[in-house]
mmCIF file of C-alpha atoms in Angstrom:
data_model
loop_
_atom_site.group_PDB
_atom_site.id
_atom_site.type_symbol
_atom_site.label_atom_id
_atom_site.label_comp_id
_atom_site.label_asym_id
_atom_site.label_seq_id
_atom_site.Cartn_x
_atom_site.Cartn_y
_atom_site.Cartn_z
ATOM 1 C CA MET A 1 98.076 90.588 75.870
ATOM 2 C CA ILE A 2 94.740 89.777 77.815
ATOM 3 C CA VAL A 3 96.063 89.864 81.359
ATOM 4 C CA GLY A 4 93.744 89.535 84.234
ATOM 5 C CA GLY A 5 93.239 87.327 87.508
ATOM 6 C CA PHE A 6 92.773 83.884 87.584
ATOM 7 C CA GLY A 7 89.377 82.889 86.095
ATOM 8 C CA VAL A 8 88.458 85.714 84.686
ATOM 9 C CA GLY A 9 87.894 84.137 81.419
ATOM 10 C CA LYS A 10 91.741 84.845 79.351
ATOM 11 C CA THR A 11 91.478 81.669 78.075
ATOM 12 C CA THR A 12 88.020 81.868 77.405
ATOM 13 C CA MET A 13 88.536 85.643 75.443
ATOM 14 C CA VAL A 14 91.537 83.567 72.813
ATOM 15 C CA GLY A 15 89.565 80.782 71.733
ATOM 16 C CA SER A 16 86.744 82.421 71.180
ATOM 17 C CA VAL A 17 88.025 85.367 68.898
ATOM 18 C CA SER A 18 91.097 83.439 67.648
ATOM 19 C CA GLU A 19 90.943 82.615 63.771
ATOM 20 C CA ILE A 20 93.422 79.690 64.481
ATOM 21 C CA ARG A 21 92.942 76.684 66.702
ATOM 22 C CA PRO A 22 94.346 78.358 69.712
ATOM 23 C CA LEU A 23 97.530 77.191 71.245
ATOM 24 C CA SER A 24 96.625 76.864 75.162
ATOM 25 C CA THR A 25 98.595 75.354 77.736
ATOM 26 C CA GLU A 26 95.894 74.668 80.444
ATOM 27 C CA GLU A 27 96.463 71.724 81.906
ATOM 28 C CA THR A 28 94.034 69.784 85.024
ATOM 29 C CA MET A 29 94.115 71.468 88.414
ATOM 30 C CA THR A 30 95.328 68.786 90.496
ATOM 31 C CA GLN A 31 95.988 68.316 94.936
ATOM 32 C CA ALA A 32 99.544 69.878 94.238
ATOM 33 C CA GLY A 33 97.610 73.185 93.988
ATOM 34 C CA VAL A 34 95.360 73.630 96.741
ATOM 35 C CA GLY A 35 96.018 76.558 98.733
ATOM 36 C CA ILE A 36 97.853 77.600 95.893
ATOM 37 C CA ASP A 37 95.411 78.461 93.213
ATOM 38 C CA ASP A 38 92.063 78.849 93.937
ATOM 39 C CA GLY A 39 90.121 77.527 91.332
ATOM 40 C CA ALA A 40 87.872 75.530 93.380
ATOM 41 C CA SER A 41 85.677 78.472 94.648
ATOM 42 C CA HIS A 42 85.562 79.415 90.960
ATOM 43 C CA GLY A 43 84.286 76.181 89.747
ATOM 44 C CA LYS A 44 87.597 76.083 87.495
ATOM 45 C CA THR A 45 89.467 72.384 86.970
ATOM 46 C CA THR A 46 92.121 73.348 84.900
ATOM 47 C CA THR A 47 94.425 77.087 84.584
ATOM 48 C CA THR A 48 96.848 77.728 82.288
ATOM 49 C CA VAL A 49 100.360 77.146 83.027
ATOM 50 C CA ALA A 50 102.576 79.529 80.740
ATOM 51 C CA PHE A 51 100.427 81.429 78.513
ATOM 52 C CA ASP A 52 97.166 80.924 75.379
ATOM 53 C CA PHE A 53 98.372 82.545 72.001
ATOM 54 C CA GLY A 54 95.497 83.162 68.729
ATOM 55 C CA ARG A 55 95.820 85.458 66.079
ATOM 56 C CA ILE A 56 93.419 87.441 64.123
ATOM 57 C CA SER A 57 94.251 88.939 60.109
ATOM 58 C CA LEU A 58 93.239 92.176 60.208
ATOM 59 C CA ASN A 59 94.439 92.540 56.678
ATOM 60 C CA GLU A 60 96.658 90.872 54.039
ATOM 61 C CA ARG A 61 99.589 92.618 55.791
ATOM 62 C CA MET A 62 98.407 93.502 58.950
ATOM 63 C CA VAL A 63 98.495 90.142 61.886
ATOM 64 C CA LEU A 64 96.766 90.522 65.322
ATOM 65 C CA TYR A 65 98.159 87.866 67.472
ATOM 66 C CA LEU A 66 96.630 87.388 70.959
ATOM 67 C CA PHE A 67 98.647 86.541 73.877
ATOM 68 C CA GLY A 68 96.869 85.420 77.119
ATOM 69 C CA ALA A 69 98.882 85.722 80.730
ATOM 70 C CA PRO A 70 98.065 83.342 83.193
ATOM 71 C CA GLY A 71 96.576 84.473 86.566
ATOM 72 C CA GLN A 72 98.102 83.181 89.388
ATOM 73 C CA GLU A 73 100.701 85.067 91.318
ATOM 74 C CA ARG A 74 102.950 82.055 90.777
ATOM 75 C CA PHE A 75 103.349 83.396 87.128
ATOM 76 C CA TRP A 76 103.574 86.060 87.258
ATOM 77 C CA PHE A 77 107.244 86.417 86.039
ATOM 78 C CA LEU A 78 105.866 85.319 82.468
ATOM 79 C CA TRP A 79 104.622 88.762 82.452
ATOM 80 C CA ASP A 80 107.087 91.003 81.998
ATOM 81 C CA ARG A 81 108.611 88.561 78.888
ATOM 82 C CA LEU A 82 104.758 88.431 78.134
ATOM 83 C CA PHE A 83 105.073 92.394 77.650
ATOM 84 C CA SER A 84 108.091 92.797 75.761
ATOM 85 C CA GLY A 85 106.800 93.922 72.396
ATOM 86 C CA THR A 86 103.169 94.699 73.018
ATOM 87 C CA LEU A 87 101.512 97.101 71.704
ATOM 88 C CA GLY A 88 98.711 97.414 73.794
ATOM 89 C CA ALA A 89 96.267 94.929 75.900
ATOM 90 C CA VAL A 90 93.000 94.177 77.492
ATOM 91 C CA VAL A 91 92.821 93.309 81.563
ATOM 92 C CA LEU A 92 90.042 91.087 81.836
ATOM 93 C CA VAL A 93 87.923 92.113 85.299
ATOM 94 C CA ASP A 94 85.391 90.050 87.015
ATOM 95 C CA THR A 95 83.253 92.282 88.708
ATOM 96 C CA ASP A 96 83.083 89.745 91.994
ATOM 97 C CA ARG A 97 86.961 89.743 92.306
ATOM 98 C CA LEU A 98 87.875 93.605 91.323
ATOM 99 C CA ALA A 99 90.812 93.377 93.613
ATOM 100 C CA ASP A 100 92.597 90.390 91.310
ATOM 101 C CA SER A 101 92.590 93.167 88.526
ATOM 102 C CA TRP A 102 95.156 95.596 89.990
ATOM 103 C CA TYR A 103 98.508 93.379 89.801
ATOM 104 C CA SER A 104 97.447 93.872 85.831
ATOM 105 C CA ILE A 105 96.706 97.480 85.943
ATOM 106 C CA ASP A 106 100.379 98.189 88.269
ATOM 107 C CA ARG A 107 102.137 95.937 85.648
ATOM 108 C CA LEU A 108 100.170 97.628 82.498
ATOM 109 C CA GLU A 109 101.385 100.867 83.693
ATOM 110 C CA HIS A 110 104.940 99.946 85.309
ATOM 111 C CA HIS A 111 105.952 98.952 81.659
ATOM 112 C CA GLY A 112 103.896 101.637 79.895
ATOM 113 C CA THR A 113 102.003 99.793 78.143
ATOM 114 C CA PRO A 114 98.537 101.332 76.669
ATOM 115 C CA PHE A 115 95.363 99.477 77.995
ATOM 116 C CA ILE A 116 91.604 98.947 77.819
ATOM 117 C CA VAL A 117 89.982 97.052 80.499
ATOM 118 C CA ALA A 118 86.798 95.056 79.793
ATOM 119 C CA ARG A 119 84.287 94.090 82.607
ATOM 120 C CA ASN A 120 83.828 90.368 81.441
ATOM 121 C CA ASN A 121 79.783 89.658 82.495
ATOM 122 C CA PHE A 122 79.689 85.674 82.863
ATOM 123 C CA GLY A 123 75.099 86.862 83.822
ATOM 124 C CA ALA A 124 74.111 89.984 85.654
ATOM 125 C CA PRO A 125 76.518 92.607 86.264
ATOM 126 C CA LYS A 126 76.802 93.300 89.749
ATOM 127 C CA HIS A 127 78.574 96.991 89.223
ATOM 128 C CA SER A 128 77.749 99.201 87.301
ATOM 129 C CA LEU A 129 80.890 100.159 84.469
ATOM 130 C CA ASP A 130 80.869 103.537 87.205
ATOM 131 C CA GLN A 131 81.033 101.609 90.010
ATOM 132 C CA VAL A 132 84.320 99.432 88.309
ATOM 133 C CA ARG A 133 85.987 102.383 87.238
ATOM 134 C CA GLN A 134 85.898 103.746 90.714
ATOM 135 C CA ALA A 135 87.036 101.040 92.433
ATOM 136 C CA LEU A 136 89.717 100.291 90.199
ATOM 137 C CA ASP A 137 91.012 103.810 90.303
ATOM 138 C CA LEU A 138 91.099 104.120 86.323
ATOM 139 C CA SER A 139 91.695 107.381 85.152
ATOM 140 C CA PRO A 140 89.018 108.985 82.334
ATOM 141 C CA ASP A 141 91.084 107.889 79.578
ATOM 142 C CA VAL A 142 91.196 104.277 80.168
ATOM 143 C CA PRO A 143 88.405 102.694 78.016
ATOM 144 C CA LEU A 144 86.383 100.762 80.373
ATOM 145 C CA VAL A 145 84.054 98.062 77.898
ATOM 146 C CA ASP A 146 81.534 95.618 78.548
ATOM 147 C CA CYS A 147 81.997 91.709 77.366
ATOM 148 C CA ASP A 148 81.283 88.224 76.856
ATOM 149 C CA ALA A 149 84.646 86.820 76.460
ATOM 150 C CA ARG A 150 82.431 83.451 75.799
ATOM 151 C CA ARG A 151 81.238 84.863 72.577
ATOM 152 C CA ARG A 152 83.432 85.830 69.275
ATOM 153 C CA ASP A 153 81.702 89.186 68.576
ATOM 154 C CA SER A 154 81.729 90.634 71.930
ATOM 155 C CA SER A 155 85.373 89.578 72.235
ATOM 156 C CA LYS A 156 86.031 90.909 68.614
ATOM 157 C CA SER A 157 84.584 94.592 69.886
ATOM 158 C CA VAL A 158 86.947 94.486 72.668
ATOM 159 C CA LEU A 159 90.231 93.717 70.691
ATOM 160 C CA LEU A 160 88.429 96.367 68.437
ATOM 161 C CA ALA A 161 88.047 98.990 71.616
ATOM 162 C CA LEU A 162 92.073 98.121 71.825
ATOM 163 C CA VAL A 163 93.116 98.827 68.140
ATOM 164 C CA HIS A 164 90.826 102.384 68.058
ATOM 165 C CA HIS A 165 92.312 103.385 71.826
ATOM 166 C CA LEU A 166 96.109 102.439 70.468
ATOM 167 C CA PHE A 167 95.316 104.942 67.327
ATOM 168 C CA ALA A 168 93.846 107.693 69.773
ATOM 169 C CA LEU A 169 97.061 107.720 71.507
ATOM 170 C CA SER A 170 99.276 107.527 68.650
ATOM 171 C CA SER A 171 97.227 110.828 66.991
ATOM 172 C CA VAL A 172 98.181 112.698 69.848
ATOM 173 C CA ARG A 173 101.227 111.698 70.039
ATOM 174 C CA GLU A 174 101.974 112.497 66.753
ATOM 175 C CA PRO A 175 103.897 115.769 65.987
ATOM 176 C CA THR A 176 101.943 117.756 64.087
ATOM 177 C CA ARG A 177 103.552 119.094 60.882
#
């Protein structure tokens, strides 16, 4: 899962890293969304209305499915269904709007879903990673990484960080023989 606030780059991340043409439910924002979706202030003209889907083959037998969840509050009801069966998540954050990330983190913690946080740099970072960690009240065991969701190599690095985090967690949980 890739989650985060409205306009943080979830659709962009799925599109940049998927080996298949991603399924996207982006729709043009209309007058009906004025006062509901705050897209104009972010320069957005489209919005995700269900979810984005992509895929990465790890090897012949293992495939990583990517789901980008919609960021607007009116679509949050979809998240619980999308989290079903999820191994882990990336919380994509925009440092201009860190408060938009709190709901994502809260829902993941509520579901007991392991996650990492990726600071999406649309330009020069406005806050250090330590400042982001402190502002989001992240525990030290939650990985916090930098990324540019527009770049395939950067998005790939974020997903690798998530896989490494999940592997480390599974190693800690395994009983010793």
